[in-house]
mmCIF file of C-alpha atoms (C1' of nucleotides) in Angstrom:
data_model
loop_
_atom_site.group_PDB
_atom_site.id
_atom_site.type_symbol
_atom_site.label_atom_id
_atom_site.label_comp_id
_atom_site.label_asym_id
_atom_site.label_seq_id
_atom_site.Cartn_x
_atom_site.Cartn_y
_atom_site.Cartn_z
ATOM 1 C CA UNK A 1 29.386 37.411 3.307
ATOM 2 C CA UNK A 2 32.064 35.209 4.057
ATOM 3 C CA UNK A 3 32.224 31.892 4.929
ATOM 4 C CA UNK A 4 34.564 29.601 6.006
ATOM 5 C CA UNK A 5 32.754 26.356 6.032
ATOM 6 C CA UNK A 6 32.805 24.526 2.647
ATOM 7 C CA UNK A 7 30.100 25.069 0.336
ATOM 8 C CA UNK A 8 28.193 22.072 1.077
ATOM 9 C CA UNK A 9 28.786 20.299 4.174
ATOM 10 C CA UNK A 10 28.453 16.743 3.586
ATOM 11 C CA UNK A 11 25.789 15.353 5.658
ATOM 12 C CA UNK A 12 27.687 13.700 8.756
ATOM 13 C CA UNK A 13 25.872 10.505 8.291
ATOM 14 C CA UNK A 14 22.137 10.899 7.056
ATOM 15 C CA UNK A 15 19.744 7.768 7.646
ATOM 16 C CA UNK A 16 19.006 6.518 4.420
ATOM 17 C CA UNK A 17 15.207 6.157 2.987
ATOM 18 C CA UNK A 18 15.188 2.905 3.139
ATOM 19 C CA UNK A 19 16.029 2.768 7.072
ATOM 20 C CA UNK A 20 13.774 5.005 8.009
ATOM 21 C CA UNK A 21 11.155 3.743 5.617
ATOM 22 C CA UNK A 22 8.593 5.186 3.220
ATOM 23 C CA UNK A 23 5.524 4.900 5.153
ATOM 24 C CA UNK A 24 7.442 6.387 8.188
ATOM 25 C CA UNK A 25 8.786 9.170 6.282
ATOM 26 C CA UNK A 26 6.078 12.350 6.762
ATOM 27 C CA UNK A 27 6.794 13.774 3.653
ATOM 28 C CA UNK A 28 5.837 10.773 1.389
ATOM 29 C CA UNK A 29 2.939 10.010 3.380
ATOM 30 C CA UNK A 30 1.473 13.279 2.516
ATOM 31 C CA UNK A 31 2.152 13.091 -0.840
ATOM 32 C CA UNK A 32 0.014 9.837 -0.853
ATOM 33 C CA UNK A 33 -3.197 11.647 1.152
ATOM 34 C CA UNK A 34 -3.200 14.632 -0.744
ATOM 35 C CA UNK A 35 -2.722 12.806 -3.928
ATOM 36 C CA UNK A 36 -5.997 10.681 -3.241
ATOM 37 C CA UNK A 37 -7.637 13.850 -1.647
ATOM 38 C CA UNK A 38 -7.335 15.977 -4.783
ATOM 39 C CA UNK A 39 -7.850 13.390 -7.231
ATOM 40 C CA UNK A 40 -10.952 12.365 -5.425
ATOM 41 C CA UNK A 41 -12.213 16.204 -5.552
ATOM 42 C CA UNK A 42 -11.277 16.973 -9.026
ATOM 43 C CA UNK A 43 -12.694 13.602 -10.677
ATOM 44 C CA UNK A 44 -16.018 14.608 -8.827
ATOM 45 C CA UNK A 45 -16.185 18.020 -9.963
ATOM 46 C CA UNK A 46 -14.503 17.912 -13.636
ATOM 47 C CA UNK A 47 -18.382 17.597 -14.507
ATOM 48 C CA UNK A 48 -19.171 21.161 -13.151
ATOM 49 C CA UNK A 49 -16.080 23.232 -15.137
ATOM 50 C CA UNK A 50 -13.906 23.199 -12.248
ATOM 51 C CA UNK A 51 -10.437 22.519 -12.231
ATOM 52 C CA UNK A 52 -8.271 22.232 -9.224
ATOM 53 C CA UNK A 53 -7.150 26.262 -9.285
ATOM 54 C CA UNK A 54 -10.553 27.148 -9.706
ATOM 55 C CA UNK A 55 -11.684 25.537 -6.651
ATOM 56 C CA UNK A 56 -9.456 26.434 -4.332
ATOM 57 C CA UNK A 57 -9.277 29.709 -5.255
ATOM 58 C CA UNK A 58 -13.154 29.739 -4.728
ATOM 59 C CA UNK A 59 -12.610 28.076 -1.251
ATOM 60 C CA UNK A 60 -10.226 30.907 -0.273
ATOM 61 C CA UNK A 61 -12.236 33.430 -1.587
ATOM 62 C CA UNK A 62 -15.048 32.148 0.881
ATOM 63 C CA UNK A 63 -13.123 32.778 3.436
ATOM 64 C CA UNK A 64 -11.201 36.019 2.875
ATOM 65 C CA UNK A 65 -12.382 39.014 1.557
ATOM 66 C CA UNK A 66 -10.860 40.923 -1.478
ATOM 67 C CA UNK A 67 -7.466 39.342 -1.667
ATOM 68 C CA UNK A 68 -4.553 40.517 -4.048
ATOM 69 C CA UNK A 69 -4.271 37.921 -6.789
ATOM 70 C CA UNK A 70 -0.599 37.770 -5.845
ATOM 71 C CA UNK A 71 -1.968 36.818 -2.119
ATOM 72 C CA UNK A 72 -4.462 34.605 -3.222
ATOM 73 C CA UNK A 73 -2.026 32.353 -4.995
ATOM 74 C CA UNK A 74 -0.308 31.847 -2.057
ATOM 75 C CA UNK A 75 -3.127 31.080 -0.092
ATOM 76 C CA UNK A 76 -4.776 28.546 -2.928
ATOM 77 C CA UNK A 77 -1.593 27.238 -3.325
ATOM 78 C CA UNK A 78 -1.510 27.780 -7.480
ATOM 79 C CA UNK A 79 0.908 29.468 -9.582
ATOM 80 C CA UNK A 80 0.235 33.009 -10.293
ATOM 81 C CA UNK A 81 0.544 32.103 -13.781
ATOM 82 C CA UNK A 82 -2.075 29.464 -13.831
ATOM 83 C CA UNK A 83 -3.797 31.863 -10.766
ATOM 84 C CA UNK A 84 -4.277 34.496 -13.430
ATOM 85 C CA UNK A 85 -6.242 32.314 -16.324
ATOM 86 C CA UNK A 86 -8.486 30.953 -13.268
ATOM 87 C CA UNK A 87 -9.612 33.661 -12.582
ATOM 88 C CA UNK A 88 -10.123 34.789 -16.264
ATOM 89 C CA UNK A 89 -12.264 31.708 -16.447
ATOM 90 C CA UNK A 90 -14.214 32.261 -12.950
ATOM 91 C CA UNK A 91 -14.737 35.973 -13.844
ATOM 92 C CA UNK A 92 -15.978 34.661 -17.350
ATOM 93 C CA UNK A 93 -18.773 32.417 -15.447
ATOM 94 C CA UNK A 94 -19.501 35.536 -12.823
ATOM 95 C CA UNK A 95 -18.170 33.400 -9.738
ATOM 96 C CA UNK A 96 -15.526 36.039 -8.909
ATOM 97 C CA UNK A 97 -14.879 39.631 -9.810
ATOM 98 C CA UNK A 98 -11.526 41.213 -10.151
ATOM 99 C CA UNK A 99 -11.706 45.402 -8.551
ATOM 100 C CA UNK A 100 -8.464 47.146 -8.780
ATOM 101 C CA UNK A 101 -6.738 48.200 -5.885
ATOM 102 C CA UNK A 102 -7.846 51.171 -4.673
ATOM 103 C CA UNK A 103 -4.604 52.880 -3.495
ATOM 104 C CA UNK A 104 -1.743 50.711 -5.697
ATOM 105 C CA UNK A 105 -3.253 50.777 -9.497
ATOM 106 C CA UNK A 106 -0.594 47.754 -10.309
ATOM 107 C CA UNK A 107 -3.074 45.408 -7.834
ATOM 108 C CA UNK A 108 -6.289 44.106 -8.625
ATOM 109 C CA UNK A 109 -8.129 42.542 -5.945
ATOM 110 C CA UNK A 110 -10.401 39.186 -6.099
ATOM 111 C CA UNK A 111 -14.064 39.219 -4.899
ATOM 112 C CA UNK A 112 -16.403 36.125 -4.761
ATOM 113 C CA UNK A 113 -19.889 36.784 -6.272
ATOM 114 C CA UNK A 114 -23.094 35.316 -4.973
ATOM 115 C CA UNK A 115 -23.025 33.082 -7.882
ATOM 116 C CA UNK A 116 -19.845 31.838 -6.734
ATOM 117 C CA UNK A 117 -20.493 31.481 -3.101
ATOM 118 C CA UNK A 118 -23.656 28.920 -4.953
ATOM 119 C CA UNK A 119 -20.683 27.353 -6.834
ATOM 120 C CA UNK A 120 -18.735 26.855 -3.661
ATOM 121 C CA UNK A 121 -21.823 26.079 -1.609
ATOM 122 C CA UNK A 122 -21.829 22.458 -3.923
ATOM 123 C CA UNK A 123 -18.620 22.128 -3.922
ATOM 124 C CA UNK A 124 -17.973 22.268 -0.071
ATOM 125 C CA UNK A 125 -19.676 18.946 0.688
ATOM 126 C CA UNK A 126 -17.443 17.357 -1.706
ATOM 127 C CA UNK A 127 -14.770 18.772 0.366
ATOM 128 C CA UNK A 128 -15.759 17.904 3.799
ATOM 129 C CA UNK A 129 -16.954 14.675 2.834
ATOM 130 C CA UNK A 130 -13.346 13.931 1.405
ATOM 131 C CA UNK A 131 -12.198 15.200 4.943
ATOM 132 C CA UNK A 132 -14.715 13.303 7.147
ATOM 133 C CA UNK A 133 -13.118 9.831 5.076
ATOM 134 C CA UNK A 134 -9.358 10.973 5.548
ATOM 135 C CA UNK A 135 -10.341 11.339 9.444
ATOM 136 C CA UNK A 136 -12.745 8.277 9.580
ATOM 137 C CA UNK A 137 -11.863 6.510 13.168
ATOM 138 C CA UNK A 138 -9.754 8.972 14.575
ATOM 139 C CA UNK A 139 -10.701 10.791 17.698
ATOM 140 C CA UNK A 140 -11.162 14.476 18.622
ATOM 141 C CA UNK A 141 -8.156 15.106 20.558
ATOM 142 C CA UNK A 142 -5.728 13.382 18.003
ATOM 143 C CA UNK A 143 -7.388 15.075 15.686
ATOM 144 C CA UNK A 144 -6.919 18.541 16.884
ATOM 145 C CA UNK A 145 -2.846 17.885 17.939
ATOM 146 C CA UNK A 146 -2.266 16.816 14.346
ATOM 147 C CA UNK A 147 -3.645 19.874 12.621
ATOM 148 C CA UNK A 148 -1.822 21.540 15.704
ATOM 149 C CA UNK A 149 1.825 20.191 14.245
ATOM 150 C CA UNK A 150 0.409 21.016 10.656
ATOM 151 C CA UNK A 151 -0.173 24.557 11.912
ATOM 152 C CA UNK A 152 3.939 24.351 13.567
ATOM 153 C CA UNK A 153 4.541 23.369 10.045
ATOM 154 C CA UNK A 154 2.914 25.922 8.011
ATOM 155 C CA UNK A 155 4.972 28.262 10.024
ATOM 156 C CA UNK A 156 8.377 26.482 9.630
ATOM 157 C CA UNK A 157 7.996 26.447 5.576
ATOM 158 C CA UNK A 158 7.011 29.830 4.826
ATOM 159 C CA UNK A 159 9.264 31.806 3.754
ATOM 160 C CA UNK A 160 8.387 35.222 5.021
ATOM 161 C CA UNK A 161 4.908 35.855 3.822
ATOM 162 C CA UNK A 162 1.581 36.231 4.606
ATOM 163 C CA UNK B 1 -29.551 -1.818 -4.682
ATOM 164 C CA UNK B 2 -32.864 0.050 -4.115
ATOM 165 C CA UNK B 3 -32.390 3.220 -2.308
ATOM 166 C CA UNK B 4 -34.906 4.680 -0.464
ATOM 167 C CA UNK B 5 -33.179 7.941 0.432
ATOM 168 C CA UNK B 6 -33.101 10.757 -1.940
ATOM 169 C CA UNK B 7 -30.448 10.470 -4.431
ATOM 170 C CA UNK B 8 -28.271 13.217 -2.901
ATOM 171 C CA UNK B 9 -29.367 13.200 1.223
ATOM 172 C CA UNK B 10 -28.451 17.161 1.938
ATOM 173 C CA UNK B 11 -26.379 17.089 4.679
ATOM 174 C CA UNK B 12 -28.251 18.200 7.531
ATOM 175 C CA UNK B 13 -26.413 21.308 8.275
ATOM 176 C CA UNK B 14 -22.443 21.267 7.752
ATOM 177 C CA UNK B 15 -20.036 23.849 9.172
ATOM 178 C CA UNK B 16 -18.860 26.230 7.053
ATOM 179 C CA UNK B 17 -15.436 26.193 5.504
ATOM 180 C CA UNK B 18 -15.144 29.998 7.099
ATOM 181 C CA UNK B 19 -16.735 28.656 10.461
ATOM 182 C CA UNK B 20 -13.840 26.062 10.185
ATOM 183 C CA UNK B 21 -11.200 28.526 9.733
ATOM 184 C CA UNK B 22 -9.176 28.054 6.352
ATOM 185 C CA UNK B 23 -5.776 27.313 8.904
ATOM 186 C CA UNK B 24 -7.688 24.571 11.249
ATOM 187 C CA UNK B 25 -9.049 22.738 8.023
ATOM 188 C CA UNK B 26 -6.081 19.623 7.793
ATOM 189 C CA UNK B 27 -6.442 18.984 4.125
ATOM 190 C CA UNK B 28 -5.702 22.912 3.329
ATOM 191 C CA UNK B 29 -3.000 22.780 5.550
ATOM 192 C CA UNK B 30 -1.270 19.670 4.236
ATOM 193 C CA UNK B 31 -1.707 21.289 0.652
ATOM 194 C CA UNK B 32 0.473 24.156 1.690
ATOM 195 C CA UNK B 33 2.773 22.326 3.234
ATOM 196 C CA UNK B 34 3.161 19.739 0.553
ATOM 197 C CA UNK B 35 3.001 22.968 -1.730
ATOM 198 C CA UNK B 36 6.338 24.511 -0.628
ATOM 199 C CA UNK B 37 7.846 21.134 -0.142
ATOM 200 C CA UNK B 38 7.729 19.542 -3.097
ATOM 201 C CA UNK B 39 7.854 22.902 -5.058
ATOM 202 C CA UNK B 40 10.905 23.723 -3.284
ATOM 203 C CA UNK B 41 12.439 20.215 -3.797
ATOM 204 C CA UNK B 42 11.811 20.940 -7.433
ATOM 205 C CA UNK B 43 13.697 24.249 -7.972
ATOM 206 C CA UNK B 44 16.738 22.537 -6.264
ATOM 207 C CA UNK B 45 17.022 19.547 -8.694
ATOM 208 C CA UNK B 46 15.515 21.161 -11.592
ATOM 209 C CA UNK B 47 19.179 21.839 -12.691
ATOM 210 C CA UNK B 48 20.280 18.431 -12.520
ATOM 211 C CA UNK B 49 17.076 17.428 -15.009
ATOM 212 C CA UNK B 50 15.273 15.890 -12.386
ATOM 213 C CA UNK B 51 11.402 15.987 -12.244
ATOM 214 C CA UNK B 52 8.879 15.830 -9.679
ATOM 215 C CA UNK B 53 7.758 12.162 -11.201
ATOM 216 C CA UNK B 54 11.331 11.138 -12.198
ATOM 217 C CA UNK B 55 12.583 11.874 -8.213
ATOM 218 C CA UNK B 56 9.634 10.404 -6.799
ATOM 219 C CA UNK B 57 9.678 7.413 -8.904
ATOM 220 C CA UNK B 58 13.756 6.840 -7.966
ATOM 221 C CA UNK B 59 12.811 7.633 -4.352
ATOM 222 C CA UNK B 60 10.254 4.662 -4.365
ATOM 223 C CA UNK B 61 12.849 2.530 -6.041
ATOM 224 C CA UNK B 62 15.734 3.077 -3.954
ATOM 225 C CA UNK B 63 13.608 1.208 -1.457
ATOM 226 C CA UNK B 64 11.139 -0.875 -3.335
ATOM 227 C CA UNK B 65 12.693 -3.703 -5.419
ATOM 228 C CA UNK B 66 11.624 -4.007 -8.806
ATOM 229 C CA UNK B 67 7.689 -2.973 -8.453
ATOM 230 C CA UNK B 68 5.025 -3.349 -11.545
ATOM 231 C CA UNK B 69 4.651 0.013 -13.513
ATOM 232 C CA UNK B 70 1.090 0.487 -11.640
ATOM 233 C CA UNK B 71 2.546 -0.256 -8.355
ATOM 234 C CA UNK B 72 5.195 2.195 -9.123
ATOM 235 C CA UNK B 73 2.379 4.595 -10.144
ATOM 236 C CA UNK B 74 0.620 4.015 -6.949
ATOM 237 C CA UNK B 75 3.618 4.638 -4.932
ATOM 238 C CA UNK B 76 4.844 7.398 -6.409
ATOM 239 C CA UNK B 77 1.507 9.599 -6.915
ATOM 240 C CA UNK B 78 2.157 9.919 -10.643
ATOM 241 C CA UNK B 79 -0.434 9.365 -13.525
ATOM 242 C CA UNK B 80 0.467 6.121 -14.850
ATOM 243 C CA UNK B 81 0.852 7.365 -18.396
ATOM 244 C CA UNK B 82 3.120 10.518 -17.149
ATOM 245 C CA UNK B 83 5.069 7.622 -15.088
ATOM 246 C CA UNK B 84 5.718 5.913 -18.539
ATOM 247 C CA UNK B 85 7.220 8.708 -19.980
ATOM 248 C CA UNK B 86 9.439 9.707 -17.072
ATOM 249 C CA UNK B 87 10.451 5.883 -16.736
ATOM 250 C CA UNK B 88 11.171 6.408 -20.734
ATOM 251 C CA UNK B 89 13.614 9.221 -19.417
ATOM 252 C CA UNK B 90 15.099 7.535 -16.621
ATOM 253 C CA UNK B 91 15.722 4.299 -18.624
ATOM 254 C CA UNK B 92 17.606 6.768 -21.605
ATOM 255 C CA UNK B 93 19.811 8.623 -18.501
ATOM 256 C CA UNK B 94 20.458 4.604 -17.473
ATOM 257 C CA UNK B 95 18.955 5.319 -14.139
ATOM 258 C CA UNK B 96 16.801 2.563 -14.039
ATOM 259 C CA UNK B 97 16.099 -0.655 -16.070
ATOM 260 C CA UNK B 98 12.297 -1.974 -17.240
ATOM 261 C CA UNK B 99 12.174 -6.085 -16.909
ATOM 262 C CA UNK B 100 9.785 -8.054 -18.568
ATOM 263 C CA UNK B 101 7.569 -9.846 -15.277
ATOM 264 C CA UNK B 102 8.683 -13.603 -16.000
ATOM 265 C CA UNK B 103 4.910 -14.605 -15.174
ATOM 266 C CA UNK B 104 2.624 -11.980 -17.041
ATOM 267 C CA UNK B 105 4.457 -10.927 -20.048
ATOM 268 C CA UNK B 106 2.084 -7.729 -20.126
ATOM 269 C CA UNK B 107 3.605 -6.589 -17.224
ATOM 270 C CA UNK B 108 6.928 -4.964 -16.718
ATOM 271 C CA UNK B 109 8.697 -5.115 -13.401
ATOM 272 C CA UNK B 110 11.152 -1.704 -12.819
ATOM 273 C CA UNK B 111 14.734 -1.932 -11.467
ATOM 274 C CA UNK B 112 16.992 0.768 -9.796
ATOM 275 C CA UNK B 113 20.424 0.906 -11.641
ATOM 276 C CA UNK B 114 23.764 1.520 -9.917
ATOM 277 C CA UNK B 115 23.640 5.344 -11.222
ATOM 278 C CA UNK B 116 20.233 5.500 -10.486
ATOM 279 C CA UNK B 117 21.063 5.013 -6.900
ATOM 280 C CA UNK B 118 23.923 7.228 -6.727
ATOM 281 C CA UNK B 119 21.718 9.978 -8.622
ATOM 282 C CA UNK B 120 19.169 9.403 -5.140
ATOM 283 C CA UNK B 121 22.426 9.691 -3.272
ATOM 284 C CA UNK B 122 22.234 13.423 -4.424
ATOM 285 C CA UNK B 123 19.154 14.044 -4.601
ATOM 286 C CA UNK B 124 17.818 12.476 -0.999
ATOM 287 C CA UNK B 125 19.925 14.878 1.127
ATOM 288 C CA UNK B 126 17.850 17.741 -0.149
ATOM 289 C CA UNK B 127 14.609 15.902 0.429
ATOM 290 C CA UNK B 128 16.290 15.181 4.345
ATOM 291 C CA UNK B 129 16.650 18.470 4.762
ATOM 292 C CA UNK B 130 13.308 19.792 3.417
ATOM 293 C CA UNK B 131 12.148 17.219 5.898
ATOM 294 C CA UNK B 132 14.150 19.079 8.868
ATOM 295 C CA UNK B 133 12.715 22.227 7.979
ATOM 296 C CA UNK B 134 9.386 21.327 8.017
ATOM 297 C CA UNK B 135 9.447 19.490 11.565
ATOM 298 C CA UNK B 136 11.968 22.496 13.201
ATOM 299 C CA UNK B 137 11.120 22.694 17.177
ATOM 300 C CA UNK B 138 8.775 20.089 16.705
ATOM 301 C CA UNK B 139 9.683 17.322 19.549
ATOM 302 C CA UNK B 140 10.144 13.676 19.071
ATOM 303 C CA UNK B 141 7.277 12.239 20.738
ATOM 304 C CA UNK B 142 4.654 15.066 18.553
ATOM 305 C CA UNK B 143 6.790 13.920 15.201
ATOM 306 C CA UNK B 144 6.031 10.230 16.118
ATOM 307 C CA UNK B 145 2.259 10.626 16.958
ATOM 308 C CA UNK B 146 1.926 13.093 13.789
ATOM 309 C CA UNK B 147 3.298 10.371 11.341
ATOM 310 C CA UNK B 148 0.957 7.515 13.396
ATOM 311 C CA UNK B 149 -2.265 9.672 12.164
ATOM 312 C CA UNK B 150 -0.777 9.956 8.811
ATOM 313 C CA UNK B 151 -0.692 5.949 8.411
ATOM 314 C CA UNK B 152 -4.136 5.636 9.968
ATOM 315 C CA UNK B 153 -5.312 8.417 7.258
ATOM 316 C CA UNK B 154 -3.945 6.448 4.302
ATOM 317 C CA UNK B 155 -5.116 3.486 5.466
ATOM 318 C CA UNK B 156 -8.549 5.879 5.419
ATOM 319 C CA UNK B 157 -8.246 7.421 2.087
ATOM 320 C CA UNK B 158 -6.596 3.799 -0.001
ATOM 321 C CA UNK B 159 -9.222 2.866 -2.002
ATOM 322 C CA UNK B 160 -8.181 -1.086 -2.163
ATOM 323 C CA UNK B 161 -5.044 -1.117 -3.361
ATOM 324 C CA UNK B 162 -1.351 -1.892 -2.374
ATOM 325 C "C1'" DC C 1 -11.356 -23.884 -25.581
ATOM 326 C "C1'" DA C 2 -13.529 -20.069 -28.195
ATOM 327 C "C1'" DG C 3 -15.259 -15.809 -26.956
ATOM 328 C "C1'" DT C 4 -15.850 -12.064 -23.801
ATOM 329 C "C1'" DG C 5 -14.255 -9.122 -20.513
ATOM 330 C "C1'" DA C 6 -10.492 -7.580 -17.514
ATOM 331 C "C1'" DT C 7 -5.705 -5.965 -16.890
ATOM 332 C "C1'" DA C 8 -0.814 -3.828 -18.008
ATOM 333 C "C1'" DT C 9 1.351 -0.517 -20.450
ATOM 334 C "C1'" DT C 10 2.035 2.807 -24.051
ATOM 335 C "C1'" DT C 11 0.747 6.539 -27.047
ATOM 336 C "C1'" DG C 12 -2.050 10.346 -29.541
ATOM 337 C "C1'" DC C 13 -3.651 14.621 -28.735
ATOM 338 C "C1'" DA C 14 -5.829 18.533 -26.762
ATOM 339 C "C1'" DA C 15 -5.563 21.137 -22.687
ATOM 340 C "C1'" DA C 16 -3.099 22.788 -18.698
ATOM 341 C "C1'" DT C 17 1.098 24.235 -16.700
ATOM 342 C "C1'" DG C 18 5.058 27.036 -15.516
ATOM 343 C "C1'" DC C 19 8.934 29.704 -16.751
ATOM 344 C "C1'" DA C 20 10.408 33.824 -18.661
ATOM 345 C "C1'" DT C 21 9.065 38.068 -20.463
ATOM 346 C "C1'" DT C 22 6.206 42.105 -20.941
ATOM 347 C "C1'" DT C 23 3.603 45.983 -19.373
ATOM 348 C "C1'" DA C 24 2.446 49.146 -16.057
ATOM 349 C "C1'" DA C 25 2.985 51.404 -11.873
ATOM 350 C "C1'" DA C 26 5.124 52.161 -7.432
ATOM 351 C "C1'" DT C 27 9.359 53.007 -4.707
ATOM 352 C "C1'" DC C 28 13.938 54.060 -3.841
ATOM 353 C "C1'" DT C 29 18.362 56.873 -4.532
ATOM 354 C "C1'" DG C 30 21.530 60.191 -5.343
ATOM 355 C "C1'" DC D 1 12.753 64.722 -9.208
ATOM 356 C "C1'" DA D 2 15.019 61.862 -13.095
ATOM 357 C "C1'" DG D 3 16.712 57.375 -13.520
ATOM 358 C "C1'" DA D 4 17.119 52.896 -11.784
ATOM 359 C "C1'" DT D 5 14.997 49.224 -9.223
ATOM 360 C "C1'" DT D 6 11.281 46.628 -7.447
ATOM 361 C "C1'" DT D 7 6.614 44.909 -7.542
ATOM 362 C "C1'" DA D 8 1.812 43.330 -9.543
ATOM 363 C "C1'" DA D 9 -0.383 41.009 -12.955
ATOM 364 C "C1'" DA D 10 -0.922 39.188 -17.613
ATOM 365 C "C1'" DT D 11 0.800 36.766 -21.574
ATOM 366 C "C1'" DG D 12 3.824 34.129 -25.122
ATOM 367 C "C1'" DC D 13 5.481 29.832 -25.717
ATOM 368 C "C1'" DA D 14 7.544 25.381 -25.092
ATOM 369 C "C1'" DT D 15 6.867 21.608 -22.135
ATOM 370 C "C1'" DT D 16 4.121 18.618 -19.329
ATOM 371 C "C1'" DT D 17 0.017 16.560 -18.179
ATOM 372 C "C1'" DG D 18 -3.839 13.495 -18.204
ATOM 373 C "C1'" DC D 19 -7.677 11.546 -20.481
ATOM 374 C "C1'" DA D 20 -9.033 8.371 -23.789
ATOM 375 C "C1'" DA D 21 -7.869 5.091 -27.084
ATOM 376 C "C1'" DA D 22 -4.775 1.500 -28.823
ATOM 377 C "C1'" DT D 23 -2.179 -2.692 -28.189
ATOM 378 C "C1'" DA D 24 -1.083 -6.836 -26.125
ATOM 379 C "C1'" DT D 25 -1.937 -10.347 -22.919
ATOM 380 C "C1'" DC D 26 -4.386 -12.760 -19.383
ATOM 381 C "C1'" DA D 27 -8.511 -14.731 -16.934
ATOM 382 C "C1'" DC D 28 -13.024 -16.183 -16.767
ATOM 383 C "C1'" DT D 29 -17.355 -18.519 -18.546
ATOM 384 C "C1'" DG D 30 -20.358 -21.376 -20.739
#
DNA sequence: CAGTGATATTTGCAAATGCATTTAAATCTG
DNA sequence: CAGATTTAAATGCATTTGCAAATATCACTG
């Protein structure tokens, strides 16, 4: 591939950080919400055993059935690294269940258990109270456009997958 | 404060997380998102010995003049104590500069060197640019009203503070 | 104004993290 | 179909993290 533009093109003129300003700048914004969000949820349920990994991948799990552990840490959002000792843990406590694949023997595929759906089932009020207080004052419709230009987003950053 | 309610009122009957749908639930969305963004931010300056805390905590600076350490922290999203050691780092590359507050001499104020700012010179292009990805084909007037729900969420989600 | 409690920052240390590697199995290629 | 390449998951290991404690200073109270 050849190209005939340098290798990196200056930016023509980029508005600086401080123009725009931090609390204007989406990015940074988020940062600060999630920050709180996921502090919130892990300092509430460090007493139960679980760690952040743990309880997302339990949330996804709840939702989709029998993931690849390779899919699932996309979908939780946690390293495959850190997915993989997670899940040692979980399946150690009988929340999850790993079942290998049945037609690729490299894959092993993730299953809640019913004592994990009861694990999730106290930790899910934690979550939606968190949400109800990030959305506290805001109306339906805004609601709904902004998780509409999260969903845009979502799209924008993958880079192929799932 | 006497409390006539039980100690933990059940809540009366909560949608599901899979009732929700995992990709209309904000604060899963906003995880992924912030996921790819700030992971991908971190690959690209990972060369140039740049952290996630060290980049966030010049980012703040390039725009906030000489903050307290637990401002910075607040700012920033980084655990106070990891903040100390990444302003330990910065202060050794001469990227920023720790001031004694001339009021309360527990208190240290931090400073932005010269080559601190030309190091965010480098480094806030790629954050731009992340930025552009993530709002692709999304138009002005959706980017605007997207960023005024994010301020009304932190406003939401602060617990006091800053 | 001494004593108690709160606040700002750093640091010790155990645990968690992530990169790179390993192991195993599937797929592609000539 | 043998050999090389890619892919899935787990693991070794050095680094990073965050909690709790330590240190130093300030603010409040009787």
């Amino acid at each position: 591939m050849t190209d005939q533009s340098p290798p990196e093109m200056p930016p023509a003129d980029l508005p600086r950080l401080g123009e725009i300003g931090l609390t204007n700048f989406a990015p940074y914004l988020m940062n600060r919400i999630m920050g709180r969000y996921n502090a919130s949820l892990r300092e509430e349920m460090a007493g139960l055993g679980l760690t952040t990994p743990k309880m997302r991948a339990l949330a996804v799990l709840s939702v989709i059935e029998g993931p690849l552990i390779r899919e699932l840490a996309v979908y939780s959002v946690v390293e495959q690294s850190t997915l993989s000792r997670a899940l040692d843990q979980l399946a150690t406590e009988g929340l999850i269940r790993r079942e290998a694949d049945a037609t690729d023997s490299r894959a092993t595929r993730v299953f809640i258990t019913e004592a994990g759906r009861a694990a999730f089932e106290t930790l899910w009020p934690h979550m939606s109270e968190a949400h109800s207080r990030m959305f506290r004052g805001i109306p339906a419709d805004e609601r709904s456009a902004f998780v509409g230009t999260l969903q845009k987003m979502l799209t924008n950053i993958r880079k192929h997958e799932i």
